[in-house]
Tab-separated table of C-alpha atoms and ligand atoms in Angstrom:
chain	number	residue	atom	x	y	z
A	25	UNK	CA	200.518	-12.243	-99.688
A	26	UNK	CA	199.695	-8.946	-99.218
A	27	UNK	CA	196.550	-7.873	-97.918
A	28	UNK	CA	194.585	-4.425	-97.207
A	29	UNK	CA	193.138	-6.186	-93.723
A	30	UNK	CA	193.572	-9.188	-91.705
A	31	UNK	CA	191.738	-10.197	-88.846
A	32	UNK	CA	193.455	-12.857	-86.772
A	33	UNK	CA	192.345	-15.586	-83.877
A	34	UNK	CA	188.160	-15.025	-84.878
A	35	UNK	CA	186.015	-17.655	-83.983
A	36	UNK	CA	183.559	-18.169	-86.795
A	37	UNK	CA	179.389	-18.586	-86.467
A	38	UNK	CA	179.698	-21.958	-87.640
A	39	UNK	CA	182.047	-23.572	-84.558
A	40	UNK	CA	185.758	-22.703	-86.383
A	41	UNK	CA	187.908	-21.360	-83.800
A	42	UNK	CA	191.219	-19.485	-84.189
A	43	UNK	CA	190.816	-18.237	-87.627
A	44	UNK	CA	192.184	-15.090	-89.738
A	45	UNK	CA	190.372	-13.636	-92.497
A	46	UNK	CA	192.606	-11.800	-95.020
A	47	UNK	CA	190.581	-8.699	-97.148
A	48	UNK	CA	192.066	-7.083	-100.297
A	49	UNK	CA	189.845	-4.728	-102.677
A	50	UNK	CA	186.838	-5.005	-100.629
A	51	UNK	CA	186.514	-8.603	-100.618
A	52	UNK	CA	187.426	-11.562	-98.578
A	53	UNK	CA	190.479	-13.209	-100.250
A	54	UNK	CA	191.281	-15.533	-97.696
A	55	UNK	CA	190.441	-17.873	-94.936
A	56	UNK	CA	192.194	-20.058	-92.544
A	57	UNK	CA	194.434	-20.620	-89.523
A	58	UNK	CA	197.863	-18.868	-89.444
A	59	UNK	CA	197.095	-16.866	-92.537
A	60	UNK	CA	200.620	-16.061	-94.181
A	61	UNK	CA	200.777	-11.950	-95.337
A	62	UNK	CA	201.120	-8.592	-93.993
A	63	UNK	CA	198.245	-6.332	-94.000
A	64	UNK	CA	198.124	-2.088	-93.974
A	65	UNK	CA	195.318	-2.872	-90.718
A	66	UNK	CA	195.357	-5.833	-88.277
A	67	UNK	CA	192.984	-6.362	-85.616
A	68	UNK	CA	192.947	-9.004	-83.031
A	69	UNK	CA	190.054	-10.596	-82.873
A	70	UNK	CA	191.542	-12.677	-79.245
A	71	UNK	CA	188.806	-15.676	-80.122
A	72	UNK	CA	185.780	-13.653	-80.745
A	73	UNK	CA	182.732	-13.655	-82.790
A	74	UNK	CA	183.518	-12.746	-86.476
A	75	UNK	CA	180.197	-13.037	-88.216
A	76	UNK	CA	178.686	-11.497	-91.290
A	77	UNK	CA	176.734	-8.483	-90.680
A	78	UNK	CA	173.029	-8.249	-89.300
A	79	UNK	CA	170.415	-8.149	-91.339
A	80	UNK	CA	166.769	-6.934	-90.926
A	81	UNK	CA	164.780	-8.359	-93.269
A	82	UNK	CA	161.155	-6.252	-92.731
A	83	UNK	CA	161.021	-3.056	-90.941
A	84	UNK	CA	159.394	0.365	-91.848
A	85	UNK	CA	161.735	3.086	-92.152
A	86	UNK	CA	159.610	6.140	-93.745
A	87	UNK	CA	157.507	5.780	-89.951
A	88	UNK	CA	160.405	5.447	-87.636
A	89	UNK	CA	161.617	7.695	-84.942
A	90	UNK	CA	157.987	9.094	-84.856
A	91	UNK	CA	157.460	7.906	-81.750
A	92	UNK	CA	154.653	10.804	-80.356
A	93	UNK	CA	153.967	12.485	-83.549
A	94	UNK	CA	151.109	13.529	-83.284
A	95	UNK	CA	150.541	11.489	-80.110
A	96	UNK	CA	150.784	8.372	-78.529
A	97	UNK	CA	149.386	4.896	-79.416
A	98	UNK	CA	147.186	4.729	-76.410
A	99	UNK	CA	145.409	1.445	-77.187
A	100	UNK	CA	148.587	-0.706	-78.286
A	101	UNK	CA	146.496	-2.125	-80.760
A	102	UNK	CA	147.728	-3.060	-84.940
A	103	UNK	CA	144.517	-0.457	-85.947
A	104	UNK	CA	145.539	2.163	-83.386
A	105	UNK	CA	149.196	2.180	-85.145
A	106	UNK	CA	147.735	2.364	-88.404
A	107	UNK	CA	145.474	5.128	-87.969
A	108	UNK	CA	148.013	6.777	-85.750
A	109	UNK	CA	150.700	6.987	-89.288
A	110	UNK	CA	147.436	8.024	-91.055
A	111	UNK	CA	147.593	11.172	-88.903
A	112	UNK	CA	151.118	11.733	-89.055
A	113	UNK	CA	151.287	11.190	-92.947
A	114	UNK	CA	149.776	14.670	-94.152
A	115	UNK	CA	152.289	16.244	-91.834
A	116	UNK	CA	155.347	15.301	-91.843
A	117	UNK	CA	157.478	16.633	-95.097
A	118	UNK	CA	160.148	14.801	-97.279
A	119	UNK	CA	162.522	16.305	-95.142
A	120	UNK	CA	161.289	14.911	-92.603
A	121	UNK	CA	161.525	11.145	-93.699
A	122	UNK	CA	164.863	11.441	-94.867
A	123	UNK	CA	166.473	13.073	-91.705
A	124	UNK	CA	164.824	9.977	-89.458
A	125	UNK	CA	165.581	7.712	-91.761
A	126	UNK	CA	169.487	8.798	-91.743
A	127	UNK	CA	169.443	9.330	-88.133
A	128	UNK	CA	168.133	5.022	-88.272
A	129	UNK	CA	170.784	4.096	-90.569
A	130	UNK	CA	173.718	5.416	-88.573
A	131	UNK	CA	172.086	3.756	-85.192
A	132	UNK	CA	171.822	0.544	-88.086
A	133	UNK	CA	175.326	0.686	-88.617
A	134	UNK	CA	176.880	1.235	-85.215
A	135	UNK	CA	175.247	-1.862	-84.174
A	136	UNK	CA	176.718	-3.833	-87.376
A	137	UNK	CA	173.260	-3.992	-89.262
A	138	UNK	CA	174.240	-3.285	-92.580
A	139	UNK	CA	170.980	-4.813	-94.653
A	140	UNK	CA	167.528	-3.584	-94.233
A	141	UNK	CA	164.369	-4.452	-96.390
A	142	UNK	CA	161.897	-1.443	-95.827
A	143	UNK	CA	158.420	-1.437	-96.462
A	144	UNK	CA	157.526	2.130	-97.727
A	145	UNK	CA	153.760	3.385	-97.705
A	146	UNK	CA	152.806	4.192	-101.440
A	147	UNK	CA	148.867	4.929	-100.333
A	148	UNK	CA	149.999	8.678	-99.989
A	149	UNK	CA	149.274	9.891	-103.509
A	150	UNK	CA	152.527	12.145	-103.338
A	151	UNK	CA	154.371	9.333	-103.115
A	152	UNK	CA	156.548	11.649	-100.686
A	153	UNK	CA	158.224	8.190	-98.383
A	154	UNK	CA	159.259	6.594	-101.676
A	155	UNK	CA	161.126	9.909	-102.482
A	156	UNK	CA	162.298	10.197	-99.545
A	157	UNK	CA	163.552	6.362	-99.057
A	158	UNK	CA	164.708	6.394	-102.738
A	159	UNK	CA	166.899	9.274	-101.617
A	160	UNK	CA	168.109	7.725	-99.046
A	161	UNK	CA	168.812	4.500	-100.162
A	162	UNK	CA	171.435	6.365	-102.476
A	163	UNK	CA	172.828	8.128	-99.912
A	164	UNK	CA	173.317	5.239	-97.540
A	165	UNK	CA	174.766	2.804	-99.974
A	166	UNK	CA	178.207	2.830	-99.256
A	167	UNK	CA	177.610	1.690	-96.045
A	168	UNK	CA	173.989	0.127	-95.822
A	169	UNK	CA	172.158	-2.049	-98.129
A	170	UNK	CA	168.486	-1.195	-98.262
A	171	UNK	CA	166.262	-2.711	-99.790
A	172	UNK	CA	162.287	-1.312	-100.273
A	173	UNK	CA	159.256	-3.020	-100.533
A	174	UNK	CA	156.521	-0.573	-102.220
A	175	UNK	CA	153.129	-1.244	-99.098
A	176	UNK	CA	150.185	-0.256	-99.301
A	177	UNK	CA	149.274	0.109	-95.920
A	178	UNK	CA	145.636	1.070	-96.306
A	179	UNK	CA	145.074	-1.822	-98.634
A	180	UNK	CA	145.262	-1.868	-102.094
A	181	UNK	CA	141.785	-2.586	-103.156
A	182	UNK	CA	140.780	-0.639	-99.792
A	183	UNK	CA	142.355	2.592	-100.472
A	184	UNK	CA	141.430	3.948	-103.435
A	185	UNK	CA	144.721	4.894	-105.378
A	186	UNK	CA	146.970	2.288	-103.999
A	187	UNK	CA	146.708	0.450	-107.503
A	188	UNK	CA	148.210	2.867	-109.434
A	189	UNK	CA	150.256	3.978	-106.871
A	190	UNK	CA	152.040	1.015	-106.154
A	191	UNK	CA	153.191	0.799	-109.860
A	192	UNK	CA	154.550	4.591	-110.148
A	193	UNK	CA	156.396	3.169	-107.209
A	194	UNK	CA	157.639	0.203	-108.436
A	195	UNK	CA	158.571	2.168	-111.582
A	196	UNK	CA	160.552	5.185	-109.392
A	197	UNK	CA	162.928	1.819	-108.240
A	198	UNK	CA	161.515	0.458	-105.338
A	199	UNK	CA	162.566	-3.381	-105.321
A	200	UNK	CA	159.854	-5.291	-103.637
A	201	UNK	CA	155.593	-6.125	-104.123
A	202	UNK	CA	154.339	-5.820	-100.745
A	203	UNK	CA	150.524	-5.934	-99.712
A	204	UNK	CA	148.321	-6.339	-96.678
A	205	UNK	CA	145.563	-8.892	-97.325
A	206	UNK	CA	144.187	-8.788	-94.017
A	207	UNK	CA	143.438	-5.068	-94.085
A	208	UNK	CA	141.433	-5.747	-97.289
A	209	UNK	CA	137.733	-5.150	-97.211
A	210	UNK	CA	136.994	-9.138	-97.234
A	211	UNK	CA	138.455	-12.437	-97.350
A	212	UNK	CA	137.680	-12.241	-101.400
A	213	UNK	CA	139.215	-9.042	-101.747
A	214	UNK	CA	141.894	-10.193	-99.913
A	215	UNK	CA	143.039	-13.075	-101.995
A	216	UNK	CA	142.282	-11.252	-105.563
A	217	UNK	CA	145.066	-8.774	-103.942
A	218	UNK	CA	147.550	-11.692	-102.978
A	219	UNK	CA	146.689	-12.766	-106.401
A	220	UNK	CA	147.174	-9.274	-108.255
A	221	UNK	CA	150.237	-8.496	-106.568
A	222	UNK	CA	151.881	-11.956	-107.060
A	223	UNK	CA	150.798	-11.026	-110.693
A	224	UNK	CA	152.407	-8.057	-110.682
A	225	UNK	CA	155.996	-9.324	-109.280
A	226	UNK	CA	155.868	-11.750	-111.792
A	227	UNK	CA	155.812	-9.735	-114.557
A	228	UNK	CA	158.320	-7.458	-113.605
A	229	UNK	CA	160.744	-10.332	-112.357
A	230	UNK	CA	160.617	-8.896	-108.617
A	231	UNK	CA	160.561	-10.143	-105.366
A	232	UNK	CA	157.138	-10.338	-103.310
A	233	UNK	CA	157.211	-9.422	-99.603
A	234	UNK	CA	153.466	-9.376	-97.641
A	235	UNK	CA	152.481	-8.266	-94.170
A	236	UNK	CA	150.290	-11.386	-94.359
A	237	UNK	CA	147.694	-12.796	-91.463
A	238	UNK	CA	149.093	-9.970	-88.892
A	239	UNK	CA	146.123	-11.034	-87.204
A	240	UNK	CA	145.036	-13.236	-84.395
A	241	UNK	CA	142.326	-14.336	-86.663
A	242	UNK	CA	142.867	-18.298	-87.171
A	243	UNK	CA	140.291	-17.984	-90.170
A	244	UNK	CA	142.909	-15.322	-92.098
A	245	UNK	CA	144.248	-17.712	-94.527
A	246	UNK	CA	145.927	-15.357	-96.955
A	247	UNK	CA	149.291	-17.045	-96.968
A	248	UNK	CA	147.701	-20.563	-98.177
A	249	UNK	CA	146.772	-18.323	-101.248
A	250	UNK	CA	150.286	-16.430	-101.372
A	251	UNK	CA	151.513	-20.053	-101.330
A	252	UNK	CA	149.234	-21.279	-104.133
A	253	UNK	CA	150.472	-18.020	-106.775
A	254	UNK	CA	153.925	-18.155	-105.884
A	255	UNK	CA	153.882	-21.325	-107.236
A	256	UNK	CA	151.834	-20.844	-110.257
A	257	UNK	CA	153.597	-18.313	-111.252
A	258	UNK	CA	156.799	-19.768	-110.756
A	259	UNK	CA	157.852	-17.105	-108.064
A	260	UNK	CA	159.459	-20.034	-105.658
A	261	UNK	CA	162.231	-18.869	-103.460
A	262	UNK	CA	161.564	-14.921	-104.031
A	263	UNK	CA	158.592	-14.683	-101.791
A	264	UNK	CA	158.265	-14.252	-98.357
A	265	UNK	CA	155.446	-14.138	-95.831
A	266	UNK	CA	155.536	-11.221	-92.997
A	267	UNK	CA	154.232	-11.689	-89.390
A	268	UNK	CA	151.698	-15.248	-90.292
A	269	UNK	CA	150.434	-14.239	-86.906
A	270	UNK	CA	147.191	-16.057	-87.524
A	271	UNK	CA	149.235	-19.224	-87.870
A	272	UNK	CA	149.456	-19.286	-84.091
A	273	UNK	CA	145.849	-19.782	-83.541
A	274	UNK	CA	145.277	-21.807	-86.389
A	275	UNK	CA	143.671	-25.328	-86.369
A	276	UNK	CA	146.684	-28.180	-85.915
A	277	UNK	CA	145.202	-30.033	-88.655
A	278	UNK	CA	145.170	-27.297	-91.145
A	279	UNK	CA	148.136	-26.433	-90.329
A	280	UNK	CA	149.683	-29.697	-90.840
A	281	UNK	CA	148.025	-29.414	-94.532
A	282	UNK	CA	149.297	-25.674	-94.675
A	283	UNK	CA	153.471	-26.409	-93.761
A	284	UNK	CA	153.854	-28.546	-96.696
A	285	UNK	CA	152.400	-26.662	-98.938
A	286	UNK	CA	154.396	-23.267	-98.482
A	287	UNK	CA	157.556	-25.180	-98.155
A	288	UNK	CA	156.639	-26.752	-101.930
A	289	UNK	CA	155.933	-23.332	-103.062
A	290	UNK	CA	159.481	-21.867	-101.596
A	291	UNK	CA	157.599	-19.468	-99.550
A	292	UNK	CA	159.754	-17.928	-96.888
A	293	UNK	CA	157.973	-16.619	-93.870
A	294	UNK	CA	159.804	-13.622	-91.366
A	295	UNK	CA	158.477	-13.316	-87.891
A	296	UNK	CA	158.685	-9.752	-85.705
A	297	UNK	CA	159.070	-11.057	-82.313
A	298	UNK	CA	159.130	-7.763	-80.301
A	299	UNK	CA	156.175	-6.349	-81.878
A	300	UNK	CA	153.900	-9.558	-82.293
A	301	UNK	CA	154.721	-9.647	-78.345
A	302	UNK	CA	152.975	-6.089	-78.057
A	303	UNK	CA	150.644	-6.134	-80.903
A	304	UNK	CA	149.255	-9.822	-80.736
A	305	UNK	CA	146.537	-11.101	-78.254
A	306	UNK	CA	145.509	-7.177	-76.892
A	307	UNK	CA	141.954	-8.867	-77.378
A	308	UNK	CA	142.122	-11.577	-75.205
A	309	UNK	CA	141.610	-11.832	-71.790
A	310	UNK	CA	143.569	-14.664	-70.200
A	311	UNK	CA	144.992	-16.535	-71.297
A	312	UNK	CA	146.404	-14.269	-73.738
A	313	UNK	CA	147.894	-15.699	-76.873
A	314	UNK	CA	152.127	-14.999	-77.721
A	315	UNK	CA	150.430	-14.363	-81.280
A	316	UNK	CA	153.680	-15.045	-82.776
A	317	UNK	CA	153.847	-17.462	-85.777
A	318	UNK	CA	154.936	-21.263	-85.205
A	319	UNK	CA	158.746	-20.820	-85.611
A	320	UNK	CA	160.031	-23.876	-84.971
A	321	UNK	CA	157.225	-25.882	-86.894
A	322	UNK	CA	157.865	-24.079	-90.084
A	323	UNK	CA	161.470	-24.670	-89.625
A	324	UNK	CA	161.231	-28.651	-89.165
A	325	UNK	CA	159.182	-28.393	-92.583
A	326	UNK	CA	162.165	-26.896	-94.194
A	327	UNK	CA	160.440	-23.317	-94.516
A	328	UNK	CA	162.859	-20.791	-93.950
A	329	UNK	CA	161.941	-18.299	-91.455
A	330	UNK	CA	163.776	-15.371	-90.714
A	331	UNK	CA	163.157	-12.686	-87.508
A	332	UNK	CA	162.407	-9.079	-88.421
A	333	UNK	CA	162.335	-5.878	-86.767
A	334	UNK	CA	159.647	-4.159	-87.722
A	335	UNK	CA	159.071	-1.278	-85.975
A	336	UNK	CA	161.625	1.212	-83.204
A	337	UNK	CA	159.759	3.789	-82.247
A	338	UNK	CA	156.814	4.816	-84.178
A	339	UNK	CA	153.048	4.629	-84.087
A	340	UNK	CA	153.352	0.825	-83.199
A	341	UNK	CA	156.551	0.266	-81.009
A	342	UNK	CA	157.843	2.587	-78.424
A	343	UNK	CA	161.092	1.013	-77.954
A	344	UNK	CA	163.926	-0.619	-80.232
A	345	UNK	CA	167.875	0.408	-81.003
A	346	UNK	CA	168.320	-1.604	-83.913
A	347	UNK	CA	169.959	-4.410	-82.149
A	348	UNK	CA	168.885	-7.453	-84.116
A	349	UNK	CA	170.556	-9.658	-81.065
A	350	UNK	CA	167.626	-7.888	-78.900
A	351	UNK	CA	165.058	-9.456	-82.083
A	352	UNK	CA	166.730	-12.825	-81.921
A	353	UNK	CA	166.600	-12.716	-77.533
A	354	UNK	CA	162.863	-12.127	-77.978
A	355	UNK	CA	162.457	-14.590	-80.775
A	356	UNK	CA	164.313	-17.181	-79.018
A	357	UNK	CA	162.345	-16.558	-75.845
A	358	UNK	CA	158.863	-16.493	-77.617
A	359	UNK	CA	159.159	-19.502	-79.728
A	360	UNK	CA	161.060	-20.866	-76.564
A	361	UNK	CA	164.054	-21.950	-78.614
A	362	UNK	CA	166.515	-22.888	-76.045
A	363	UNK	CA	168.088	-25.959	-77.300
A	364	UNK	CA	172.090	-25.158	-78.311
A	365	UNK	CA	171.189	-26.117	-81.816
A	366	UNK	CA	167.927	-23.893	-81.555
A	367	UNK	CA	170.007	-20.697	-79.952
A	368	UNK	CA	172.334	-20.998	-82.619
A	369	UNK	CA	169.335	-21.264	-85.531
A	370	UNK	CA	168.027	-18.103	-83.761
A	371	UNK	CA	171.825	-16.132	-84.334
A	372	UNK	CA	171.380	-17.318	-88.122
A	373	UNK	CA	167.329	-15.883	-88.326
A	374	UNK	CA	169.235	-12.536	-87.699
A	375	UNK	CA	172.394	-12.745	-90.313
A	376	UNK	CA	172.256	-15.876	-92.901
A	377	UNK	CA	168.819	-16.432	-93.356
A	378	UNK	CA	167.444	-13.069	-93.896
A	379	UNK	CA	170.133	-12.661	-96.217
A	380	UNK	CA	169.228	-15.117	-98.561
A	381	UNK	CA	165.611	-14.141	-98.649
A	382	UNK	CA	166.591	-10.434	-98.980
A	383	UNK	CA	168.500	-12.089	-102.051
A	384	UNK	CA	172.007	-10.197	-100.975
A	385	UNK	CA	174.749	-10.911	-103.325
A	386	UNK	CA	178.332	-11.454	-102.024
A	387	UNK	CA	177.129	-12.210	-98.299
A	388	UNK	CA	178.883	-14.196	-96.186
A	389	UNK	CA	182.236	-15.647	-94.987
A	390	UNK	CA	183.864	-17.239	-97.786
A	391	UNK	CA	186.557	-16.256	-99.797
A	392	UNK	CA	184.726	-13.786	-102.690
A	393	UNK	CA	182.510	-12.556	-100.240
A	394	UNK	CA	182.229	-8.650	-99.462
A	395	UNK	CA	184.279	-8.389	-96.879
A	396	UNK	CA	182.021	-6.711	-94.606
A	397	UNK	CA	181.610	-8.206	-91.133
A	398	UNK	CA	181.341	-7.482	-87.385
A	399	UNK	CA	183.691	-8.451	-84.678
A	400	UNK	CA	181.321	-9.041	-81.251
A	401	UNK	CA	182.423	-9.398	-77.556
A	402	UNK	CA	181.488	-12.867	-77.657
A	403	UNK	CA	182.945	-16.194	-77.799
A	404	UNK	CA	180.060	-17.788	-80.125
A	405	UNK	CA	176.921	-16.653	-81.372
A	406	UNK	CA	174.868	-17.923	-78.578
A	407	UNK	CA	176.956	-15.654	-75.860
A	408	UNK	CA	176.089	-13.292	-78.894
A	409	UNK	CA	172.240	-13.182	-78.195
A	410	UNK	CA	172.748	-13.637	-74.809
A	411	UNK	CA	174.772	-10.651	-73.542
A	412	UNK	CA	173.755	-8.598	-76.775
A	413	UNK	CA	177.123	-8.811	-77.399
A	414	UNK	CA	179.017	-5.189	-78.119
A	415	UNK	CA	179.708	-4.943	-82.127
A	416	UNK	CA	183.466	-3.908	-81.197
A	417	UNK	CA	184.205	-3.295	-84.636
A	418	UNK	CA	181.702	-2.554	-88.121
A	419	UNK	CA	183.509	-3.635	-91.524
A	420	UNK	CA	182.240	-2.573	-94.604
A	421	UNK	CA	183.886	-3.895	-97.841
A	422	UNK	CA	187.360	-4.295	-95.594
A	423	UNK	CA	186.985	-0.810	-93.586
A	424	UNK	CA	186.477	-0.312	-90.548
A	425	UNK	CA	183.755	1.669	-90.301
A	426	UNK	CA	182.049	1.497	-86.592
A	427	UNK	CA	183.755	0.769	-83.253
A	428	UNK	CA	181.807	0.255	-79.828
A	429	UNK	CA	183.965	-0.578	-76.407
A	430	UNK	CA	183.961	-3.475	-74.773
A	431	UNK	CA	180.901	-4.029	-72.507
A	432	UNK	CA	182.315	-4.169	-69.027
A	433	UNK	CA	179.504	-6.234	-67.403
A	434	UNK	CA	181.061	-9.383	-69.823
A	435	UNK	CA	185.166	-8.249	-69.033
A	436	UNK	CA	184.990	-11.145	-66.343
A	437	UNK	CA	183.527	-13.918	-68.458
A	438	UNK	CA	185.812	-13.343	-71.852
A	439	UNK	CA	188.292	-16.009	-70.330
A	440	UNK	CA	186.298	-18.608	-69.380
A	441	UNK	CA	186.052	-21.309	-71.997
A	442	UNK	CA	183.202	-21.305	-74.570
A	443	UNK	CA	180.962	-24.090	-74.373
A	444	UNK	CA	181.036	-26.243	-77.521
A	445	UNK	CA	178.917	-29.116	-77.101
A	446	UNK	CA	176.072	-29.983	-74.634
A	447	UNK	CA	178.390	-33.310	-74.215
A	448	UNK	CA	180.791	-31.157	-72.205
A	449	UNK	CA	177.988	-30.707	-69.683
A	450	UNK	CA	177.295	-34.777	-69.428
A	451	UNK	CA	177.930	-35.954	-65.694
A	452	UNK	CA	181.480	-37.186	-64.652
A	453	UNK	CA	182.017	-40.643	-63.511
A	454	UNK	CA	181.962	-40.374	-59.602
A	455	UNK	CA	185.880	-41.008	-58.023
A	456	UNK	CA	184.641	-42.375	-55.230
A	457	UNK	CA	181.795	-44.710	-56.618
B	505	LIG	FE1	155.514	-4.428	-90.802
């Protein structure tokens, strides 16, 4: 057989070893050991990490690579950030947006992130980020999936034209409902917009993505109301709940009412590790609350729960490079997630899972798939997270499109053999007992 690509000897995120993927057209065609064909381009993988490509399923690209325009979030706070983009908003042009945003995109893709769902401020009456994102969502698609989720940042009972804005927007093409019920003016207002917006999604047959209880608030219960419409209105397994902050200093008992009912309602939730870390607990003394949502509860319940982004350097993050191993290190750390089985969940919060809440079609490792993947410097996915592996090489529908060099600080643990089960670690019978 005759094939455009083949990559040979890749071990696979789910434990196979020594595999070769064969890629014709675009698409993945075949997989298995000791793949028979010749192939225009062959790279040897030498038993590394083949995976599908990252995916970031909530950031905000119309604010990032701001960092100090106008100035500096001095207070660290969530309402610092927000007033900070209010500032920059009447300043910055479409130009502006678009040349950040493509400056992201290529950092995106260099480090193998090839799906992003963007929230995109519509409370800006000239509607100039959705323009902008629009644009370059068109311009980025042959190499980037992006996927935006029309916010209204400053509420949309709150700010005064967000209604109407947020359906131009959703009418210009931007995929998503988003919403901020904890910004709202009240609790009420709060769920009527939860229960507009659901509303709204519904009728248009689109996905609903909220920055829901990014609070450490335990009485912000918006997402037991996102729960509740998703289900009456039939929205199960296209919704998804951001940060659920508030969940971490929620009640235990309510909580153990609250699980259930979002898994019933095929709520997904998507945590933001490195920016609940900064944003979360900045009023508390000590001991100061993580603030991030209950990751490995929601999981148990069968929830699914993805980790996010969010923010790389802007009015609410200083930092970032678009390195979703960096998200899943902090995630795993925060949620302290350091069981094999756990560090290997945490791998798939960053690739599989976000995927099928982002709803990509054709994701994945199986022949029919796009054949877009990454090849790390790492044995399995947990060396992945842990050395932040180097993406040495960024496929896009079987082309090579990306290549990073080989991170010398892991050169001298590449031969050692990867660990495949905790059983290897059990103690040895004694010789001389
Ligand atoms: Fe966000």
């Amino acid at each position: 057989m005759t094939f455009d690509l083949i990559i040979r000897n890749a071990n696979l995120p789910d434990g196979r070893k020594g595999m070769d993927i064969g890629v014709a057209k675009g698409k993945i065609k075949a997989v298995g050991s000791n793949l028979v064909g010749d192939a225009a381009t062959e790279i040897d993988a030498a038993g590394m990490l083949v995976s599908p490509p990252f995916v970031d399923p909530h950031f905000h690209m119309d604010a990032t690579l701001s960092l100090g325009r106008p100035r500096l979030n001095q207070s660290g706070t969530l309402l610092e950030g927000i007033a900070l983009w209010g500032e920059l908003k009447p300043i910055q042009t479409r130009d502006d947006i678009v040349e950040r945003a493509l400056r992201y995109c290529d950092l995106a893709v260099s480090q193998g992130l090839l799906a992003i769902r963007s929230h995109v401020d519509i409370c800006d009456d000239t509607l100039l980020g959705v323009e902008a994102l629009l644009d370059v969502k068109a311009k980025v698609a042959p190499y980037l999936d992006l996927q935006l989720v029309a916010f209204p940042q400053d509420g949309f009972y709150r700010s005064a034209s967000a209604e109407q804005n947020l359906i131009r927007a959703l009418g210009m093409g931007v995929d998503v409902v988003g919403g901020i019920p904890h910004f709202e003016r009240t609790m009420a207002d709060g769920a009527r917009s939860v229960r507009a917006l659901c509303e709204i999604a519904a009728e248009r047959g689109l996905r609903v993505d909220m920055h829901c209880d990014e609070t450490d608030d335990p009485n912000s219960r918006h997402i037991e109301t996102l729960a509740f419409e998703a289900q009456r209105l039939g929205l199960q397994g296209r919704v998804a709940g951001s940060h659920l902050t508030s969940m971490h200093s929620m009640d235990n008992y309510y909580v153990s009412k609250l699980l259930p009912l979002i898994e019933e309602a095929g709520v997904a939730a998507i945590a933001n590790p490195l920016i609940n870390m900064v944003i979360q607990g900045r009023h508390d003394t000590y001991p100061k609350r993580r603030g991030m949502t209950r990751v490995p509860e929601m999981t148990g319940a069968g929830i699914p729960v993805a980790f996010g982004s969010d923010c790389v350097m802007d009015p609410w993050y200083p930092l970032g490079q678009a390195d979703m191993l960096e998200v899943a290190h902090m995630g795993l750390h925060v949620a302290q997630l350091t069981s094999r089985d756990q560090m290997k969940w945490c791998f798939e919060a960053v690739t599989e899972t976000p995927a099928r809440i982002l709803g990509l079609e054709g994701y994945g490792l199986e022949p029919g798939c796009n054949a877009d993947m990454i090849v790390l410097q790492a044995k399995d996915p947990i060396d992945a997270i842990r050395t932040k592996a180097a993406r040495l090489h960024v496929i896009r529908r079987g082309k090579v499109i990306a290549s990073q060099s080989r991170k010398i600080s892991n050169l001298s643990l590449e031969g050692r053999p990867a660990i495949v089960d905790p059983a290897d670690y059990a103690p040895t019978e004694n010789p001389k007992s």
